Amino acid sequence: MSEQIITLTNVSKHYQAGQSAGVSDINISIRKGDFVAIVGESGSGKSTLLKLIYGLLSPNAGEITFKGLHLPGPHEKLIPGHDSMKMVTQDFNLNIYARVFENISGMLSNEDVEAKQQKTWEMMEFLSIDHLAEKRIVELSGGEQQRVAIARAIITEPEILLLDEPFSQIDAVLKGQLRADLRRLCTFLGITIILVSHDPTDGMTLADDMIILKNGKLMQRGKPSDIYNHPKHSYTAGLLGNAFVLPSSEAKSLGLKPGKNNIMIYPEWVQLKSSWSSRRYQIKDIFFKGFFEELLLERDHVKIRAINLQPGSFKKEESVQVVLTRFLEFD
Ligand code: ADP
Ligand code: MG
């Protein structure tokens, strides 16, 4: 059993009395060394949860502990924020007229100047920004600034690194690099990382442990692959996998026995065959996605989506047979 580093017990935070906005009755514990992703639509309470864990907000009810000890909130501390944690938000909090080197080394004391310099170089190398050491922050791109902010956060060796939407300001190539860097921080430096993202792909790619929020409530929690394959709610399936949900009355059109529950299907669970069948769907639209296509199909006003791994093999308006490899049912 690995050690629990953060535990939330019945934690609620409501910004205004009587209102539900914030988070409600959250029970989670976070394992030391894990990469945790908090995922949910905008306004679901992700940032609130992150600020509670860091100690920037106090819960209205419940308790948060760090290594078994009460976590002090902003009213119990001179400088809010836990000493063993660092948080990087979208406004990087850098000294924009100072050089990269000074921004990072400035986090360390002057007791041992040589060690301070060496550690700063090591951090910059680890995040591939050593060639930028002499540049001022204003001369850097958004992605480079973000690396400096992360280097600055981890040079003091925090046990937990909290990241709020770190991917929101960078392009796809940098996003891939940053994902790899964060994974390395967690694996090689042993830092527990808690990441908030409105894009669930970030969480699914990186996390050991994923927390799904909706309207401030914990919907599901677990390994990304378990949550993806066994979502408990259609909200989660829609968030993670572009799933579509059909009422039970449409079961027959898919060759299923009508039950009393809604049917949820990921597009990759739909197989298409050109063979003849009495239940044929018409291809209404084809969306080119590079190595695959997403197809929009319709039959008697029932719309479904499918993935086609052989782009070009189907034509618009063509009718095809639909075979499901899997489906889920929800209340
Ligand atoms: P997310 O990060 O998932 O977008 P937030 O945690 O920022 O969500 O917000 C959750 C809910 O709490 C939202 O409804 C938001 O409007 C509300 N909220 C967040 N911060 C405040 C605040 N300082 N005062 C009042 N309401 C807030
Ligand atoms: Mg937020």
Coordinates of C-alpha atoms and ligand atoms in Angstrom, one line a residue:
M1 CA 0.0 0.0 0.0
S2 CA 1.4 3.3 -1.0
E3 CA 1.2 6.2 1.4
Q4 CA -1.8 8.7 1.3
I5 CA -0.5 12.2 1.0
I6 CA -3.8 14.2 0.9
T7 CA -7.1 13.1 2.3
L8 CA -10.4 15.0 1.9
T9 CA -13.3 13.9 4.2
N10 CA -16.8 15.2 3.5
V11 CA -15.4 18.4 2.1
S12 CA -17.7 21.1 0.9
K13 CA -16.9 24.6 -0.2
H14 CA -19.8 27.0 -1.1
Y15 CA -18.9 30.5 -2.1
Q16 CA -22.3 31.9 -0.9
A17 CA -24.4 30.5 1.9
G18 CA -27.3 28.4 0.6
Q19 CA -25.7 28.1 -2.9
S20 CA -24.4 25.0 -4.4
A21 CA -21.6 26.5 -6.5
G22 CA -18.2 25.2 -5.4
V23 CA -17.7 21.6 -4.4
S24 CA -20.0 19.4 -2.3
D25 CA -19.2 16.5 0.0
I26 CA -16.0 15.3 -1.6
N27 CA -14.3 12.2 -0.2
I28 CA -10.9 11.3 -1.8
S29 CA -7.4 10.4 -0.8
I30 CA -4.5 10.9 -3.0
R31 CA -1.5 8.5 -3.1
K32 CA 2.0 9.9 -2.8
G33 CA 3.8 9.9 -6.1
D34 CA 0.7 9.6 -8.2
F35 CA -0.2 11.7 -11.2
V36 CA -3.8 12.8 -10.5
A37 CA -6.0 14.5 -13.0
I38 CA -9.1 16.4 -12.0
V39 CA -11.4 16.5 -15.1
G40 CA -14.8 18.1 -15.6
E41 CA -16.7 20.7 -17.7
S42 CA -16.2 24.4 -17.1
G43 CA -17.6 25.4 -13.7
S44 CA -17.6 21.9 -12.3
G45 CA -15.5 22.9 -9.4
K46 CA -12.0 21.8 -10.5
S47 CA -10.1 25.0 -9.5
T48 CA -12.1 25.1 -6.3
L49 CA -10.9 21.6 -5.4
L50 CA -7.3 22.5 -6.3
K51 CA -7.3 25.6 -4.1
L52 CA -8.8 23.7 -1.2
I53 CA -6.0 21.1 -1.5
Y54 CA -3.3 23.9 -1.6
G55 CA -4.9 25.7 1.4
L56 CA -5.9 28.8 -0.6
L57 CA -9.6 28.2 0.4
S58 CA -11.0 26.8 3.6
P59 CA -13.8 24.2 3.4
N60 CA -17.2 25.2 4.9
A61 CA -17.6 21.6 6.0
G62 CA -15.4 18.5 6.3
E63 CA -11.6 18.2 6.7
I64 CA -8.5 18.1 4.6
T65 CA -5.3 16.5 5.8
F66 CA -1.7 16.5 4.5
K67 CA 0.1 13.3 5.6
G68 CA -2.5 12.8 8.3
L69 CA -2.2 16.3 9.7
H70 CA -4.9 19.1 9.5
L71 CA -4.2 21.3 6.5
P72 CA -4.3 24.9 7.5
G73 CA -6.6 27.2 5.5
P74 CA -5.9 30.8 4.5
H75 CA -7.1 32.2 7.9
E76 CA -4.7 30.0 9.8
K77 CA -1.6 31.0 8.0
L78 CA 0.4 34.2 7.3
I79 CA 1.2 33.2 3.8
P80 CA -1.6 31.0 2.3
G81 CA -0.5 27.9 0.5
H82 CA 1.1 24.8 2.0
D83 CA 4.9 24.8 2.3
S84 CA 5.3 21.4 0.8
M85 CA 3.3 22.3 -2.2
K86 CA 3.6 24.6 -5.2
M87 CA 0.9 25.7 -7.5
V88 CA 1.3 26.9 -11.1
T89 CA -1.7 28.8 -12.4
Q90 CA -2.4 30.3 -15.9
D91 CA -0.8 33.7 -14.9
F92 CA 2.7 32.4 -14.3
N93 CA 3.6 34.9 -11.7
L94 CA 7.1 35.5 -13.2
N95 CA 9.2 38.7 -13.0
I96 CA 8.8 39.5 -16.6
Y97 CA 11.8 41.9 -16.8
A98 CA 14.2 39.6 -15.0
R99 CA 16.1 36.9 -16.8
V100 CA 15.1 33.2 -16.8
F101 CA 18.0 32.3 -14.6
E102 CA 17.2 34.8 -11.9
N103 CA 13.5 33.9 -12.0
I104 CA 14.3 30.3 -11.1
S105 CA 17.3 30.8 -8.8
G106 CA 15.5 33.5 -6.9
M107 CA 13.4 30.8 -5.2
L108 CA 16.5 29.5 -3.4
S109 CA 18.4 31.1 -0.5
N110 CA 21.9 32.6 -0.8
E111 CA 23.4 30.3 1.8
D112 CA 25.3 28.3 -0.7
V113 CA 25.7 30.3 -3.9
E114 CA 27.5 27.6 -5.8
A115 CA 24.8 25.0 -5.0
K116 CA 22.1 27.5 -5.9
Q117 CA 23.7 28.0 -9.3
Q118 CA 24.2 24.3 -9.9
K119 CA 20.6 23.5 -9.0
T120 CA 19.2 26.2 -11.2
W121 CA 21.2 24.8 -14.2
E122 CA 20.0 21.3 -13.4
M123 CA 16.4 22.4 -13.4
M124 CA 16.8 24.4 -16.6
E125 CA 18.4 21.3 -18.3
F126 CA 15.6 19.0 -17.0
L127 CA 13.0 21.2 -18.6
S128 CA 15.1 22.0 -21.7
I129 CA 15.3 25.8 -21.1
D130 CA 19.0 26.1 -20.3
H131 CA 19.6 27.8 -23.6
L132 CA 17.2 30.5 -22.5
A133 CA 19.0 31.3 -19.2
E134 CA 20.1 34.8 -20.2
K135 CA 16.8 35.8 -21.8
R136 CA 14.3 38.0 -20.1
I137 CA 10.8 36.6 -19.6
V138 CA 9.2 39.2 -21.9
E139 CA 11.3 37.7 -24.8
L140 CA 9.9 34.2 -24.3
S141 CA 6.9 32.4 -25.9
G142 CA 4.0 31.3 -23.8
G143 CA 5.2 27.7 -23.8
E144 CA 8.7 28.8 -22.7
Q145 CA 7.3 31.0 -19.9
Q146 CA 5.3 28.0 -18.7
R147 CA 8.5 25.9 -18.4
V148 CA 10.1 28.6 -16.4
A149 CA 7.1 28.8 -14.1
I150 CA 7.3 25.0 -13.6
A151 CA 11.1 25.1 -13.0
R152 CA 10.5 27.8 -10.5
A153 CA 7.9 25.8 -8.7
I154 CA 9.9 22.6 -8.5
I155 CA 13.3 23.9 -7.7
T156 CA 12.3 24.1 -4.0
E157 CA 11.5 20.4 -4.2
P158 CA 7.8 20.5 -3.3
E159 CA 6.2 17.2 -2.5
I160 CA 3.1 18.1 -4.5
L161 CA 2.9 20.2 -7.7
L162 CA -0.5 21.6 -8.4
L163 CA -1.3 22.7 -12.0
D164 CA -4.4 24.6 -13.1
E165 CA -5.0 24.2 -16.8
P166 CA -1.4 24.1 -17.8
F167 CA -2.2 23.2 -21.4
S168 CA -4.6 26.0 -22.2
Q169 CA -2.1 28.5 -23.7
I170 CA 0.1 26.2 -25.8
D171 CA -0.1 24.7 -29.3
A172 CA -0.4 20.9 -30.0
V173 CA 3.4 20.3 -30.4
L174 CA 4.3 22.0 -27.2
K175 CA 1.4 20.3 -25.5
G176 CA 2.9 16.9 -26.3
Q177 CA 6.3 18.0 -24.9
L178 CA 4.8 19.4 -21.8
R179 CA 2.9 16.3 -21.2
A180 CA 6.1 14.2 -21.4
D181 CA 7.9 16.6 -19.1
L182 CA 5.3 16.5 -16.5
R183 CA 5.2 12.7 -16.6
R184 CA 9.0 12.8 -16.1
L185 CA 8.8 15.1 -13.1
C186 CA 6.4 12.6 -11.5
T187 CA 8.3 9.5 -12.4
F188 CA 11.9 10.7 -11.9
L189 CA 11.6 13.3 -9.2
G190 CA 8.8 11.5 -7.3
I191 CA 6.6 14.6 -7.1
T192 CA 2.9 14.0 -6.7
I193 CA 1.2 16.0 -9.4
I194 CA -2.4 17.1 -9.3
L195 CA -3.5 18.6 -12.6
V196 CA -6.7 20.3 -13.5
S197 CA -7.9 20.3 -17.1
H198 CA -11.1 20.9 -18.9
D199 CA -9.7 18.7 -21.7
P200 CA -10.1 15.1 -20.6
T201 CA -7.5 13.8 -23.1
D202 CA -4.8 15.4 -20.9
G203 CA -6.0 13.5 -17.9
M204 CA -6.4 10.2 -19.8
T205 CA -3.0 10.4 -21.3
L206 CA -1.1 11.3 -18.1
A207 CA -2.9 10.3 -15.0
D208 CA -2.6 7.2 -12.8
D209 CA -5.7 8.4 -11.1
M210 CA -8.6 10.5 -12.5
I211 CA -11.3 12.4 -10.7
I212 CA -14.4 13.4 -12.6
L213 CA -16.4 16.4 -11.4
K214 CA -19.8 17.7 -12.3
N215 CA -21.6 20.6 -10.6
G216 CA -19.2 20.3 -7.7
K217 CA -19.8 16.6 -7.1
L218 CA -17.5 13.7 -7.5
M219 CA -19.0 11.5 -10.3
Q220 CA -16.3 8.9 -10.6
R221 CA -12.7 8.2 -9.7
G222 CA -10.2 5.7 -10.7
K223 CA -7.7 4.6 -13.4
P224 CA -8.4 6.4 -16.7
S225 CA -8.8 3.2 -18.7
D226 CA -11.3 1.8 -16.1
I227 CA -13.3 5.0 -16.1
Y228 CA -13.3 5.1 -19.9
N229 CA -14.4 1.5 -20.3
H230 CA -16.9 1.5 -17.4
P231 CA -18.3 5.0 -17.0
K232 CA -20.9 5.2 -14.3
H233 CA -22.8 8.1 -15.9
S234 CA -23.4 9.2 -19.5
Y235 CA -21.8 12.6 -18.5
T236 CA -18.5 10.9 -18.0
A237 CA -18.7 8.9 -21.2
G238 CA -19.6 12.0 -23.1
L239 CA -16.7 13.9 -21.5
L240 CA -14.1 11.3 -22.2
G241 CA -15.1 9.6 -25.4
N242 CA -17.5 11.5 -27.6
A243 CA -20.1 8.9 -26.6
F244 CA -23.7 9.1 -27.8
V245 CA -26.7 8.2 -25.8
L246 CA -30.0 6.9 -27.2
P247 CA -33.2 6.3 -25.4
S248 CA -34.2 2.7 -24.8
S249 CA -37.0 3.1 -27.4
E250 CA -34.3 3.2 -30.1
A251 CA -32.7 -0.1 -29.0
K252 CA -34.5 -2.0 -31.8
S253 CA -33.0 0.2 -34.5
L254 CA -29.6 -1.1 -33.4
G255 CA -30.7 -4.7 -33.1
L256 CA -30.8 -4.6 -29.3
K257 CA -33.6 -5.9 -27.1
P258 CA -35.4 -2.8 -25.7
G259 CA -34.8 -2.5 -22.0
K260 CA -35.8 0.3 -19.6
N261 CA -32.4 2.1 -19.7
N262 CA -30.7 4.5 -22.0
I263 CA -28.1 3.1 -24.3
M264 CA -24.6 4.5 -24.4
I265 CA -22.1 3.8 -27.2
Y266 CA -18.6 5.0 -28.1
P267 CA -18.1 5.6 -31.8
E268 CA -15.4 2.9 -31.9
W269 CA -17.9 0.3 -30.7
V270 CA -19.8 0.7 -34.0
Q271 CA -18.7 -1.5 -36.9
L272 CA -19.9 -0.9 -40.4
K273 CA -20.5 -3.5 -43.0
S274 CA -21.5 -3.0 -46.6
S275 CA -23.5 -6.2 -46.6
W276 CA -27.2 -6.3 -46.9
S277 CA -29.4 -6.0 -43.8
S278 CA -32.9 -4.9 -43.0
R279 CA -31.5 -2.3 -40.5
R280 CA -29.4 0.0 -42.7
Y281 CA -28.1 3.3 -41.6
Q282 CA -27.4 6.1 -44.1
I283 CA -24.1 7.9 -44.0
K284 CA -25.0 11.6 -43.5
D285 CA -21.6 13.1 -43.1
I286 CA -17.9 12.1 -43.1
F287 CA -15.4 14.0 -41.1
F288 CA -11.8 13.5 -42.2
K289 CA -9.5 13.2 -39.1
G290 CA -6.2 12.1 -40.7
F291 CA -5.7 8.4 -40.2
F292 CA -9.4 7.9 -39.5
E293 CA -12.8 9.3 -40.3
E294 CA -15.7 10.0 -38.1
L295 CA -19.0 9.1 -39.7
L296 CA -22.4 10.5 -38.8
L297 CA -25.2 8.0 -39.6
E298 CA -28.9 8.2 -39.4
R299 CA -31.9 5.9 -39.6
D300 CA -35.5 6.9 -38.8
H301 CA -34.2 10.1 -37.2
V302 CA -31.9 8.2 -34.9
K303 CA -28.3 9.6 -35.2
I304 CA -25.2 7.6 -34.3
R305 CA -21.5 8.1 -34.9
A306 CA -18.8 5.6 -36.0
I307 CA -15.1 5.5 -36.5
N308 CA -13.7 4.3 -39.9
L309 CA -10.1 3.4 -39.9
Q310 CA -10.0 3.1 -43.7
P311 CA -10.7 6.6 -44.8
G312 CA -12.3 6.7 -48.2
S313 CA -13.9 3.3 -48.0
F314 CA -17.4 4.7 -47.6
K315 CA -19.3 7.4 -49.4
K316 CA -21.8 10.0 -48.3
E317 CA -25.4 8.9 -48.7
E318 CA -24.3 5.2 -48.8
S319 CA -26.3 2.8 -46.7
V320 CA -24.5 0.4 -44.4
Q321 CA -25.2 -2.3 -41.8
V322 CA -24.3 -1.4 -38.3
V323 CA -23.0 -3.9 -35.8
L324 CA -22.2 -3.1 -32.2
T325 CA -19.2 -4.7 -30.6
R326 CA -20.3 -3.3 -27.2
F327 CA -22.8 -1.0 -25.5
L328 CA -23.6 0.2 -22.0
E329 CA -26.9 0.9 -20.3
F330 CA -27.7 3.8 -18.0
D331 CA -30.7 4.8 -16.0
Ligands
ADP1 P1 -13.8 25.0 -12.8 O1 -12.4 25.3 -12.4 O2 -14.2 23.6 -12.9 O3 -14.2 25.8 -14.1 P2 -14.5 26.5 -10.4 O4 -14.0 25.7 -9.3 O5 -13.7 27.7 -10.8 O6 -14.8 25.6 -11.7 O7 -16.0 27.0 -10.1 C1 -17.0 26.1 -9.6 C2 -18.3 26.9 -9.3 O8 -18.0 27.9 -8.3 C3 -18.7 27.8 -10.5 O9 -20.1 27.7 -10.6 C4 -18.2 29.1 -10.2 O10 -19.0 30.1 -10.8 C5 -18.3 29.2 -8.7 N1 -17.2 30.1 -8.2 C6 -15.8 29.9 -8.4 N2 -15.1 30.9 -7.7 C7 -16.1 31.7 -7.1 C8 -16.0 32.8 -6.3 N3 -14.8 33.3 -5.9 N4 -17.1 33.4 -5.9 C9 -18.3 32.8 -6.2 N5 -18.5 31.8 -7.0 C10 -17.4 31.2 -7.4
MG2 MG -10.9 26.4 -13.3

